[in-house]
Structures are given as structure tokens and as C-alpha cells.
């Protein structure tokens, strides 16, 4: 690339993507957009908020000129996603996060096998779901309806970041953590084929997924799940 040079300052929150070099000079080709230049520097546009050139706001389609001084901002939080009910799609590497979002009643699709970036991007577009991923290449695909980078490798921090960024409505205990289906109350007789002797004797209150039929009760791990729900509600309940 041998064209106009521009001077770019990235917001501190974007340091992860630019090798902690928030100020740099970029050489552009004179025809590509500012959005393309920003992505070429390593920052997915899903993480970019306001773009300013010499103090004025410009769209990602703006074609930079020599000497432009660009400031790349980060997305505002809470981030609004217009055009569809807020719901998510997670890639194969985010299974724990998917289960925790479902535990909180957030509509969360998840692919437990690697179906490939083109298929994930197409599914995001077809179902109007926000793609959550740590794969920067996936988040740069033009077919995506919307997307967001998951910054941490810790499930606890991942959950907090998604809740803080998007502020979805929380409706705990209403979704199947296995398939995302909605739950309904169920009798012991309705789920008897899924109960072992000790469970059948000790529990009387059950729920069942309307989609996959999986049964739920307050078993050995219930207190851990309650703690996750209570922390989320204390900080992020509307």
C-alpha cells in the first residue's frame, strides 16, 4: 500500500487489538474506507464507536485523505442493538458463557460443533443475533448482522462483560441451559423416566424444557447456580 498517510489515535480500550500502540501512522491506498483502514490495523469494527477526523464525526465509509488526524472511539455502553429483539449467537469456544446466559433467561443460540465462520455469520444474519466470539476474523465478516468481541477467557468475566455491555433483560430459570428452549412446570410423573432412585425420592418440584424435554430440579449444584443468578441480578437487573 502506497498512498496518503493518516495519523490515528485509538481509544485505550482498543489497546488489545493494536499491540498497545494507541498512536500510529497508517499508510492508506487512497480509495479504501476508514473502516477498512481501522480493521487492517487489527480492530474489528464491532468494537468501534465514533470515528472522528480532525474533530468531526465521520462514517466508517469515509475515505481518508493525507494528513487526516483520526480518533477511533469504542462502543458506548450500554450498547443498543436496534432492529430486532436482543439475542445472541455464540461460537464453539464459549459453551460455559452460553449456559450462564441461558440460566439468566437470555435468548442464546450456541453451536457445540465448529460449523465454520461463513455458516456462523450467515446464521447471525438470518436470525438477527449478535455474534459473540473471540475470533477476530469471524467478527470481520461482512455477512454478520451484529457482533461483539469477548475480551476475557474467564467465564465469570465474560458474563459480566456481556451483561454490562448489552444490558439484556434477565429472566432467570426460564430457559433450558442445554438447548435454549423455554421451561415449563412439570410433575414428577412427566419426568419420571429421567429420574434415578435418590432423585425421585428426594425431590417433588420439577421443570421441563418445552423443546428438548430435559428435566430440571434443585439438585446438588443448585446453590452454585443461585449464586450466579443473584450476582447478576444484584448488578444488572433493570
Coordinates of C-alpha atoms in Angstrom, one line a residue:
X1 CA 0.0 0.0 0.0
X2 CA 1.5 3.3 -1.0
X3 CA -0.8 6.3 -0.6
X4 CA -1.9 9.0 1.8
X5 CA -0.6 8.8 5.4
X6 CA -3.0 9.4 8.2
X7 CA -2.4 9.7 11.9
X8 CA -4.6 7.5 14.1
X9 CA -5.3 7.5 17.8
X10 CA -7.1 4.5 19.2
X11 CA -9.1 4.6 22.4
X12 CA -7.4 3.0 25.4
X13 CA -10.0 0.2 25.4
X14 CA -8.8 -0.9 22.0
X15 CA -5.2 -1.4 23.0
X16 CA -5.6 -5.1 23.0
X17 CA -6.0 -5.0 19.2
X18 CA -3.2 -2.6 18.3
X19 CA -0.3 -4.2 20.3
X20 CA -0.7 -1.4 22.9
X21 CA 0.3 1.2 20.3
X22 CA -2.6 3.7 20.6
X23 CA -0.9 6.3 18.3
X24 CA 0.3 5.3 14.9
X25 CA 0.7 6.4 11.3
X26 CA -1.2 4.4 8.7
X27 CA -0.5 4.4 5.0
X28 CA -3.7 4.1 3.1
X29 CA -4.4 3.3 -0.6
X30 CA -6.4 6.5 -1.3
X31 CA -9.6 4.6 -2.2
X32 CA -10.5 2.3 0.7
X33 CA -12.7 3.4 3.5
X34 CA -11.6 4.5 7.0
X35 CA -13.3 1.4 8.3
X36 CA -11.1 -0.8 6.2
X37 CA -8.0 1.0 7.4
X38 CA -9.1 0.5 11.1
X39 CA -9.7 -3.2 10.5
X40 CA -6.4 -3.5 8.7
X41 CA -4.8 -2.2 11.9
X42 CA -6.4 -5.1 13.8
X43 CA -9.5 -3.6 15.3
X44 CA -12.9 -5.3 14.4
X45 CA -15.5 -2.7 13.5
X46 CA -17.8 -4.4 16.0
X47 CA -15.6 -2.8 18.7
X48 CA -15.5 0.7 17.2
X49 CA -17.8 3.5 18.2
X50 CA -17.4 7.1 17.0
X51 CA -14.9 7.9 14.3
X52 CA -13.6 11.4 14.2
X53 CA -11.4 13.1 11.6
X54 CA -9.8 16.4 12.7
X55 CA -12.6 16.6 15.4
X56 CA -15.6 16.0 13.2
X57 CA -17.5 12.7 13.2
X58 CA -17.4 10.7 10.1
X59 CA -18.9 7.3 9.0
X60 CA -16.8 4.2 8.5
X61 CA -17.3 4.6 4.7
X62 CA -15.3 7.9 4.8
X63 CA -12.2 7.8 2.5
X64 CA -9.3 9.3 4.4
X65 CA -7.1 12.0 2.9
X66 CA -3.4 12.7 3.5
X67 CA -2.7 14.2 6.9
X68 CA -6.0 13.3 8.4
X69 CA -5.9 13.0 12.2
X70 CA -8.3 10.2 13.2
X71 CA -9.6 9.3 16.6
X72 CA -11.1 5.8 16.9
X73 CA -13.5 5.5 19.8
X74 CA -15.0 2.4 21.4
X75 CA -18.7 1.4 21.5
X76 CA -20.9 3.2 24.1
X77 CA -22.1 1.1 27.0
X78 CA -24.8 0.0 27.3
X79 CA -24.8 -0.7 23.6
X80 CA -28.1 -0.6 21.8
X81 CA -28.7 -3.0 19.0
X82 CA -31.7 -1.8 17.0
X83 CA -33.8 -3.7 14.5
X84 CA -34.6 -7.0 16.4
X85 CA -35.1 -8.3 19.9
X86 CA -31.7 -8.6 21.7
X87 CA -30.5 -12.2 21.4
X88 CA -27.1 -13.8 20.9
X89 CA -25.2 -16.5 19.0
X90 CA -22.0 -17.9 20.5
X91 CA -19.3 -19.9 18.8
X92 CA -18.0 -23.3 19.8
X93 CA -15.4 -21.9 22.3
X94 CA -18.0 -20.2 24.5
X95 CA -20.1 -23.0 25.9
X96 CA -19.9 -22.0 29.5
X97 CA -20.9 -18.5 28.7
X98 CA -23.8 -19.8 26.7
X99 CA -25.1 -21.9 29.6
X100 CA -24.8 -19.0 32.0
X101 CA -26.7 -16.6 29.7
X102 CA -29.4 -19.2 29.3
X103 CA -29.5 -19.7 33.1
X104 CA -30.3 -16.0 33.3
X105 CA -33.1 -16.3 30.7
X106 CA -31.2 -14.6 27.9
X107 CA -32.0 -15.9 24.4
X108 CA -28.7 -17.6 23.4
X109 CA -28.0 -19.8 20.5
X110 CA -24.8 -21.9 20.7
X111 CA -23.0 -24.1 18.2
X112 CA -21.3 -27.0 20.1
X113 CA -19.5 -28.1 17.0
X114 CA -17.4 -26.0 14.7
X115 CA -19.6 -25.2 11.7
X116 CA -17.2 -22.6 10.3
X117 CA -17.1 -18.9 10.1
X118 CA -19.3 -18.5 7.0
X119 CA -22.1 -20.6 8.5
X120 CA -22.0 -18.7 11.8
X121 CA -22.1 -15.3 10.0
X122 CA -25.0 -16.5 7.9
X123 CA -26.9 -17.7 11.0
X124 CA -26.3 -14.4 12.7
X125 CA -27.8 -12.6 9.7
X126 CA -30.7 -15.0 9.2
X127 CA -31.8 -14.9 12.9
X128 CA -30.6 -11.3 13.6
X129 CA -28.4 -12.4 16.5
X130 CA -25.4 -10.7 18.0
X131 CA -22.4 -12.9 17.3
X132 CA -20.2 -13.2 20.4
X133 CA -16.7 -14.6 19.7
X134 CA -13.0 -14.2 20.5
X135 CA -12.3 -14.9 16.8
X136 CA -11.4 -11.5 15.2
X137 CA -11.6 -12.9 11.7
X138 CA -15.2 -14.0 12.3
X139 CA -16.2 -10.6 13.6
X140 CA -14.8 -9.0 10.4
X141 CA -17.1 -10.9 8.1
X142 CA -19.4 -8.6 6.2
X143 CA -22.4 -11.0 6.4
X144 CA -22.7 -10.6 10.2
X145 CA -25.8 -8.9 11.4
X146 CA -24.1 -7.7 14.5
X147 CA -21.2 -8.8 16.7
X148 CA -19.0 -8.3 19.7
X149 CA -15.6 -9.4 20.9
X150 CA -15.4 -11.4 24.1
X151 CA -12.4 -9.9 25.9
X152 CA -11.8 -12.4 28.7
X153 CA -11.1 -16.1 28.9
X154 CA -12.7 -16.4 32.3
X155 CA -16.4 -17.4 32.2
X156 CA -17.2 -15.1 35.1
X157 CA -15.6 -12.1 33.5
X158 CA -17.1 -12.9 30.1
X159 CA -20.6 -13.0 31.6
X160 CA -20.1 -9.7 33.4
X161 CA -18.8 -8.0 30.3
X162 CA -21.7 -9.1 28.1
X163 CA -24.2 -8.1 30.7
X164 CA -22.5 -4.7 31.3
X165 CA -22.2 -4.1 27.5
X166 CA -25.7 -5.0 26.3
X167 CA -27.9 -5.0 29.5
X168 CA -30.2 -7.7 28.3
X169 CA -33.4 -8.4 30.2
X170 CA -32.8 -11.1 32.8
X171 CA -35.4 -13.7 33.4
X172 CA -33.6 -16.4 35.4
X173 CA -34.8 -20.1 35.4
X174 CA -36.9 -19.7 32.3
X175 CA -34.6 -21.3 29.7
X176 CA -33.1 -24.7 29.1
X177 CA -29.3 -24.4 29.6
X178 CA -28.8 -27.3 27.2
X179 CA -30.8 -26.1 24.1
X180 CA -32.1 -22.6 24.9
X181 CA -35.8 -23.8 24.9
X182 CA -38.3 -22.3 27.3
X183 CA -39.1 -24.2 30.5
X184 CA -42.5 -25.2 31.9
X185 CA -43.5 -26.6 35.3
X186 CA -43.7 -30.4 35.2
X187 CA -45.0 -33.1 37.5
X188 CA -42.8 -35.9 38.8
X189 CA -44.7 -38.3 36.6
X190 CA -44.0 -36.3 33.5
X191 CA -40.2 -36.6 34.0
X192 CA -40.1 -39.9 35.8
X193 CA -38.0 -41.5 33.0
X194 CA -35.2 -39.1 33.7
X195 CA -35.0 -39.6 37.5
X196 CA -32.9 -42.0 39.4
X197 CA -33.9 -43.5 42.7
X198 CA -32.4 -40.9 45.0
X199 CA -33.7 -38.0 43.0
X200 CA -37.1 -39.5 42.7
X201 CA -37.4 -39.9 46.5
X202 CA -35.9 -36.5 47.4
X203 CA -37.5 -34.0 45.0
X204 CA -41.0 -33.0 44.1
X205 CA -40.7 -29.8 42.2
X206 CA -39.6 -30.0 38.6
X207 CA -39.4 -28.1 35.3
X208 CA -39.1 -29.4 31.8
X209 CA -37.9 -27.9 28.5
X210 CA -40.7 -27.5 26.0
X211 CA -38.2 -28.1 23.2
X212 CA -35.9 -31.0 24.2
X213 CA -37.8 -32.4 27.2
X214 CA -34.9 -32.2 29.6
X215 CA -36.0 -32.2 33.3
X216 CA -34.7 -29.8 35.9
X217 CA -34.8 -29.8 39.7
X218 CA -32.9 -28.2 42.6
X219 CA -30.1 -30.7 42.7
X220 CA -26.6 -30.8 44.2
X221 CA -25.3 -27.8 42.1
X222 CA -28.3 -25.6 42.7
X223 CA -26.6 -23.3 45.2
X224 CA -23.8 -22.6 42.7
X225 CA -26.4 -21.6 40.1
X226 CA -28.3 -19.5 42.6
X227 CA -25.0 -17.6 43.4
X228 CA -24.5 -16.8 39.7
X229 CA -28.1 -15.6 39.3
X230 CA -28.0 -13.5 42.5
X231 CA -24.8 -11.7 41.5
X232 CA -26.1 -10.9 38.0
X233 CA -29.5 -9.6 39.4
X234 CA -27.8 -7.5 42.0
X235 CA -25.7 -5.7 39.5
X236 CA -27.6 -5.8 36.2
X237 CA -31.3 -6.2 36.9
X238 CA -33.3 -3.5 35.2

